[in-house]
Short mmCIF file of N, CA and C in Angstrom, two decimals:
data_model
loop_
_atom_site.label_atom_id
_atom_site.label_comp_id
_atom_site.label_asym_id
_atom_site.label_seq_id
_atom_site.Cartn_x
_atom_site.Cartn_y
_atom_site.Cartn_z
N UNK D 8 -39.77 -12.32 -21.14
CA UNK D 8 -39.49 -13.47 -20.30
C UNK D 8 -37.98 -13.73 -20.23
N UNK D 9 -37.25 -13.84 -21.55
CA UNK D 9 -36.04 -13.81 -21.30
C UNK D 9 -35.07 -12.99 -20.84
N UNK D 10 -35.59 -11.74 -20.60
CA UNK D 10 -35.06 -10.64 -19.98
C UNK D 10 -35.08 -10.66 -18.49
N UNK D 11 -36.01 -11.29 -18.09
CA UNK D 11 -36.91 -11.82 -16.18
C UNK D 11 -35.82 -12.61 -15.93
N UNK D 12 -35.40 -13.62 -16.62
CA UNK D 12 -34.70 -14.78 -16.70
C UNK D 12 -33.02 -14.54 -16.65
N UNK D 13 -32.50 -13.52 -17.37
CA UNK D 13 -31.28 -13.04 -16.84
C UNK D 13 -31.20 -12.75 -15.84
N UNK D 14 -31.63 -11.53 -15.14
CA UNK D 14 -31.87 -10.94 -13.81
C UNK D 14 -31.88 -11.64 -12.92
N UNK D 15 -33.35 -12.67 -12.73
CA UNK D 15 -32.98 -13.55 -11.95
C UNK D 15 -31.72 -14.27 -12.21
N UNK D 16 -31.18 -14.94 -12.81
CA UNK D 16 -29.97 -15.65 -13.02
C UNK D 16 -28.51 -15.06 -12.29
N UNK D 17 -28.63 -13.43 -12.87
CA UNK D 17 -27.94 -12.79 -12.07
C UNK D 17 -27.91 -12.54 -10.78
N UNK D 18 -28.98 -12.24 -10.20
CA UNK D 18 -28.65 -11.93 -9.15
C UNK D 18 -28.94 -13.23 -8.01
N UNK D 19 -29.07 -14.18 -8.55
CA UNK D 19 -28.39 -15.41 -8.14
C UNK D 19 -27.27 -15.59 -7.59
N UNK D 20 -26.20 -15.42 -8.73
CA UNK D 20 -24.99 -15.48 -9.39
C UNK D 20 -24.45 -14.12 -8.05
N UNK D 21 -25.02 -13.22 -7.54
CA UNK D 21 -24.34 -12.45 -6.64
C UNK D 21 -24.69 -12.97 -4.92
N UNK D 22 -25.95 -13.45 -4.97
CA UNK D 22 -25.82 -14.43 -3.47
C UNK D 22 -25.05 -15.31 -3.84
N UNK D 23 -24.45 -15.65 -4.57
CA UNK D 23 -23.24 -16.90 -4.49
C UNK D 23 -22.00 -16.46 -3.77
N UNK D 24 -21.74 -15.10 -3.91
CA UNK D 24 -20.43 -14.72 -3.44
C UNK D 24 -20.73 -13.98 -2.08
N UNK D 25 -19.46 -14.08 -1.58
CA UNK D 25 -19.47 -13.70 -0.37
C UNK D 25 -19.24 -12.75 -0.25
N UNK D 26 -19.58 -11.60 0.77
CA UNK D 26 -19.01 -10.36 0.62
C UNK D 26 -18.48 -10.32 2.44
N UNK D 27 -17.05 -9.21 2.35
CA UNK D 27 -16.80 -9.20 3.46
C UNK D 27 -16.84 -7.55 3.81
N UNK D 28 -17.29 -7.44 5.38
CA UNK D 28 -17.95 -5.53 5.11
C UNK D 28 -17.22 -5.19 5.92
N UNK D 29 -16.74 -4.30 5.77
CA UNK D 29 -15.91 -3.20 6.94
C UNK D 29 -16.82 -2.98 7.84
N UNK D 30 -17.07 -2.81 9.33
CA UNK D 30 -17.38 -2.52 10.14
C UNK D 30 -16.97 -1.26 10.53
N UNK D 31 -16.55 -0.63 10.00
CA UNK D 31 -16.27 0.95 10.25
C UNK D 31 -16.81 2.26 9.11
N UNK D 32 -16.37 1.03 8.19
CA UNK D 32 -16.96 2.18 6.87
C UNK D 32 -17.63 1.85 5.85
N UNK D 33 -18.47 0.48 6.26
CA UNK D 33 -19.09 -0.85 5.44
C UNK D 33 -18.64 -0.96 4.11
N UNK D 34 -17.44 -0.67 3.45
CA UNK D 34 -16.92 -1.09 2.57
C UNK D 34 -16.76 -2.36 1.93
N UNK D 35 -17.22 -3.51 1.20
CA UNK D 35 -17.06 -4.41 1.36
C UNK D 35 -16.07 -5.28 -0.04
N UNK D 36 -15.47 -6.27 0.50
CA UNK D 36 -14.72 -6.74 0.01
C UNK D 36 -14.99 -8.68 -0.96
N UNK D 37 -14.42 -8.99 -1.40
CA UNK D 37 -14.92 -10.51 -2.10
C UNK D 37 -13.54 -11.28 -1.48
N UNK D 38 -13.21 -10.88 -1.16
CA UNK D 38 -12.16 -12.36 -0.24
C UNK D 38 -11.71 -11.55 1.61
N UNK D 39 -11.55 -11.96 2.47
CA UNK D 39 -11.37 -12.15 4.11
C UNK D 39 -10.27 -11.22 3.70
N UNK D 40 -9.00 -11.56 3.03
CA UNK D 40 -7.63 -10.78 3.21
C UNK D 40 -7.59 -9.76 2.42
N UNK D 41 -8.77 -9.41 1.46
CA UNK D 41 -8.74 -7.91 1.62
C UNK D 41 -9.15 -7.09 2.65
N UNK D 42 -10.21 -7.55 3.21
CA UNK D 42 -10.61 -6.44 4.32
C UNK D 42 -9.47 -6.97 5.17
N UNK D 43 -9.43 -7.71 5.46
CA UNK D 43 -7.94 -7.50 6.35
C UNK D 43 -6.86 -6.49 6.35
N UNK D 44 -6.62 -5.99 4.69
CA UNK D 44 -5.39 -5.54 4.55
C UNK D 44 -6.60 -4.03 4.72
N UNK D 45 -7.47 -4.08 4.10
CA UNK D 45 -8.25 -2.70 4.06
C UNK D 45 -8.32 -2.57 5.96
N UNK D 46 -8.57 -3.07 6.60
CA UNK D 46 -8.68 -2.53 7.96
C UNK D 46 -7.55 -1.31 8.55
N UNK D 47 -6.29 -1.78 7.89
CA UNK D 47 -5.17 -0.98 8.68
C UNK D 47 -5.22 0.04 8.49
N UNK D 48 -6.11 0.50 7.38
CA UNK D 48 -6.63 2.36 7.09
C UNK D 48 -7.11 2.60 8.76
N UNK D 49 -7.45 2.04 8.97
CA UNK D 49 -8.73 2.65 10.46
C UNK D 49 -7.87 2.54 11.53
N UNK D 50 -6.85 2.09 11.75
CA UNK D 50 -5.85 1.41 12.72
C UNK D 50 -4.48 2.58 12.47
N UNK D 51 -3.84 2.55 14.07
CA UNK D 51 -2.38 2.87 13.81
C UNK D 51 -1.61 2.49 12.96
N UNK D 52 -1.64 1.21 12.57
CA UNK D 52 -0.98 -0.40 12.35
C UNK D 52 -0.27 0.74 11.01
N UNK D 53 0.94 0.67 10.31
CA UNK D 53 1.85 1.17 9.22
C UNK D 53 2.81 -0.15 9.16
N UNK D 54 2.66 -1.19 8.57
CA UNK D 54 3.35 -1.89 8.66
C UNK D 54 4.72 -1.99 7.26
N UNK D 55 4.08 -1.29 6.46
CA UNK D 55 5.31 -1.70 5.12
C UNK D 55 5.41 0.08 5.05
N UNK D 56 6.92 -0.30 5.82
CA UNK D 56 8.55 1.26 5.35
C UNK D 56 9.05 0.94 4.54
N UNK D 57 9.41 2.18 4.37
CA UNK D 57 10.07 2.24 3.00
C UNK D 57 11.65 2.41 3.78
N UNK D 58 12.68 1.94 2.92
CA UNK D 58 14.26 1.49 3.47
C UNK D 58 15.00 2.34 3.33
N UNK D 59 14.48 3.93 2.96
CA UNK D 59 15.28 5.16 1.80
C UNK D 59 14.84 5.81 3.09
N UNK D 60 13.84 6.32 3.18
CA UNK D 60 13.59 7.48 4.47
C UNK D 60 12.87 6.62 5.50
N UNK D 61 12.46 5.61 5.89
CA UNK D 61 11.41 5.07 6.67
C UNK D 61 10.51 5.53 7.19
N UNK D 62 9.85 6.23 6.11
CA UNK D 62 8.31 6.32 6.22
C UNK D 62 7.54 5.49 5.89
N UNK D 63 6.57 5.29 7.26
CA UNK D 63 5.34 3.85 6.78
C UNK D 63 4.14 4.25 6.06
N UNK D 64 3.42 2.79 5.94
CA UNK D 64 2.31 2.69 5.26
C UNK D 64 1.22 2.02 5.77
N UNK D 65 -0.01 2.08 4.97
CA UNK D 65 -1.25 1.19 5.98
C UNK D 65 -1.02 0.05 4.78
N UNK D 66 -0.52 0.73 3.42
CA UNK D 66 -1.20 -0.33 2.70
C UNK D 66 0.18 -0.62 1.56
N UNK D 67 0.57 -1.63 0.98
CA UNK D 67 1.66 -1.56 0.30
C UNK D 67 1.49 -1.38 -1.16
N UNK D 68 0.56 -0.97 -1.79
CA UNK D 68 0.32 0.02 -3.37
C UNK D 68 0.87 1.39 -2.22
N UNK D 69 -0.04 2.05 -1.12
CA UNK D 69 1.23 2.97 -1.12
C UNK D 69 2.46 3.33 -0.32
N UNK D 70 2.91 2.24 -0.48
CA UNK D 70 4.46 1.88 -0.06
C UNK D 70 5.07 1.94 -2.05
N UNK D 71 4.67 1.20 -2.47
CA UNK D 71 5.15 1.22 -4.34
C UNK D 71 5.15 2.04 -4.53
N UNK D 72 3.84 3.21 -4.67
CA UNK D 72 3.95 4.66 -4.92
C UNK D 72 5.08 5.44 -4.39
N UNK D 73 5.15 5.59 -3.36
CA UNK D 73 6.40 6.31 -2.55
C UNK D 73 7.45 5.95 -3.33
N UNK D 74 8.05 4.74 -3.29
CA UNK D 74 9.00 4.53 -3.85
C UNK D 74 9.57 4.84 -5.11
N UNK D 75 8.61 5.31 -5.73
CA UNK D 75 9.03 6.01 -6.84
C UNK D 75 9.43 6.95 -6.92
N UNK D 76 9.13 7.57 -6.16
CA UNK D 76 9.48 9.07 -5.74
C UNK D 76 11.07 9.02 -5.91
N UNK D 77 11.50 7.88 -5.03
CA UNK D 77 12.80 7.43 -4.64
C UNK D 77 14.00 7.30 -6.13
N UNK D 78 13.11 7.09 -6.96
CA UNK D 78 14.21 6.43 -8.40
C UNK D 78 15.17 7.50 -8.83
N UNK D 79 14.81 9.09 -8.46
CA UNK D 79 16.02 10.04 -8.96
C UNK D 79 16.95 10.29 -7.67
N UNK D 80 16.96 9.61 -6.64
CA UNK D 80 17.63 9.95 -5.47
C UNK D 80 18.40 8.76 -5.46
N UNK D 81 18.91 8.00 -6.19
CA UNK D 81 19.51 6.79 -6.11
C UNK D 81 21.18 7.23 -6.29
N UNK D 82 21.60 8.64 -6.86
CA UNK D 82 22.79 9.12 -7.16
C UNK D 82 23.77 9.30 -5.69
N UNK D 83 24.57 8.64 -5.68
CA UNK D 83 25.37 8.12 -4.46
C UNK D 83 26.07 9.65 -3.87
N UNK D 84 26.12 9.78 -3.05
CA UNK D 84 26.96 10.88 -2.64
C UNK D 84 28.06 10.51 -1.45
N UNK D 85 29.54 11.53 -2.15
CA UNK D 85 30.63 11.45 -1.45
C UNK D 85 31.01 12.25 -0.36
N UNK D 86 31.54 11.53 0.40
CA UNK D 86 32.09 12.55 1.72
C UNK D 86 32.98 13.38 1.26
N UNK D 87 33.31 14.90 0.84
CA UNK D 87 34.72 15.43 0.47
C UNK D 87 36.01 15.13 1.40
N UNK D 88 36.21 14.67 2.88
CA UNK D 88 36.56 14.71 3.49
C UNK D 88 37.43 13.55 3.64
N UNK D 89 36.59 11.90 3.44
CA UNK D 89 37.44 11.01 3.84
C UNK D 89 36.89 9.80 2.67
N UNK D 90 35.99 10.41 1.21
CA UNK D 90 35.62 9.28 0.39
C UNK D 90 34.69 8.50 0.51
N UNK D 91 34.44 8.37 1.49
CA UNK D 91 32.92 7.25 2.13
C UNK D 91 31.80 7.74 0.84
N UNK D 92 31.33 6.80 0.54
CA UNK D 92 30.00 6.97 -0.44
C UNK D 92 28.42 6.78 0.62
N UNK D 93 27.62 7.33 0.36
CA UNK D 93 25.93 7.76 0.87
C UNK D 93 25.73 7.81 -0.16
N UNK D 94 24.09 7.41 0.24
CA UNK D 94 23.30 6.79 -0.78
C UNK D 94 22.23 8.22 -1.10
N UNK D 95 22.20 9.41 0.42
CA UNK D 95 21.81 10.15 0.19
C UNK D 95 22.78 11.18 0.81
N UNK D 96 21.85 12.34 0.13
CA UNK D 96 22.98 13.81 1.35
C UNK D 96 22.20 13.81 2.94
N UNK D 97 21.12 12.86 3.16
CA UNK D 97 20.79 13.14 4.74
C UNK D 97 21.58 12.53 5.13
N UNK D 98 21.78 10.84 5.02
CA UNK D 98 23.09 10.40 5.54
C UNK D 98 24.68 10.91 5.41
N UNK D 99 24.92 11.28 4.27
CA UNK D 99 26.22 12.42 4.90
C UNK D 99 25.97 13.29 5.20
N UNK D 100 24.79 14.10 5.43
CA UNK D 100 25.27 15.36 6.42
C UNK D 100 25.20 14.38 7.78
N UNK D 101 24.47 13.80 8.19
CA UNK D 101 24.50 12.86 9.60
C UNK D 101 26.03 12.67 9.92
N UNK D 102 26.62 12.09 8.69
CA UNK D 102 28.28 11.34 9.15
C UNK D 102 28.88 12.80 8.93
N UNK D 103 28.74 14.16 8.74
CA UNK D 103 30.05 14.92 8.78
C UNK D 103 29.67 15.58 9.80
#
């Protein structure tokens, strides 16, 4: 009986919450602004670039990821020519 009595209790306890479902890939979510942010997988939409190469993202965990990539490329590079500092060698080869 007390075992009947959890179960039910539980799954009580899960019609209480709301679930929100993807309509594309019924994925579902426990708050509106995740599937929100989960939608832009299915969509053109790339809204968070990255400021180093500007490559976008659907989702910004992988916008963070990328950026890591970024932490050994932070070594400034000089123009031999006229001193100017870049942050990378694409931008000085661009300026020479």
């Amino acid at each position: 009986v007390d075992n009947h009595i959890e179960n039910s209790d539980s799954e009580l306890e899960n019609q209480n919450h709301q679930q929100y479902s993807c309509l594309q890939c019924e994925k579902s979510f426990t708050t509106l602004s995740g599937l929100k942010q989960h939608m832009h997988i299915h969509s053109s939409i790339k809204p968070y670039q990255c400021e180093v190469c500007l490559k976008s993202y659907t989702q910004f965990s992988n916008l963070c990821r990328h950026k890591r990539m970024h932490v050994n490329c932070r070594t400034k590079v000089k123009c031999k020519f006229c001193g100017q500092i870049f942050s990378n060698s694409t931008t000085l080869n661009k300026h020479q």
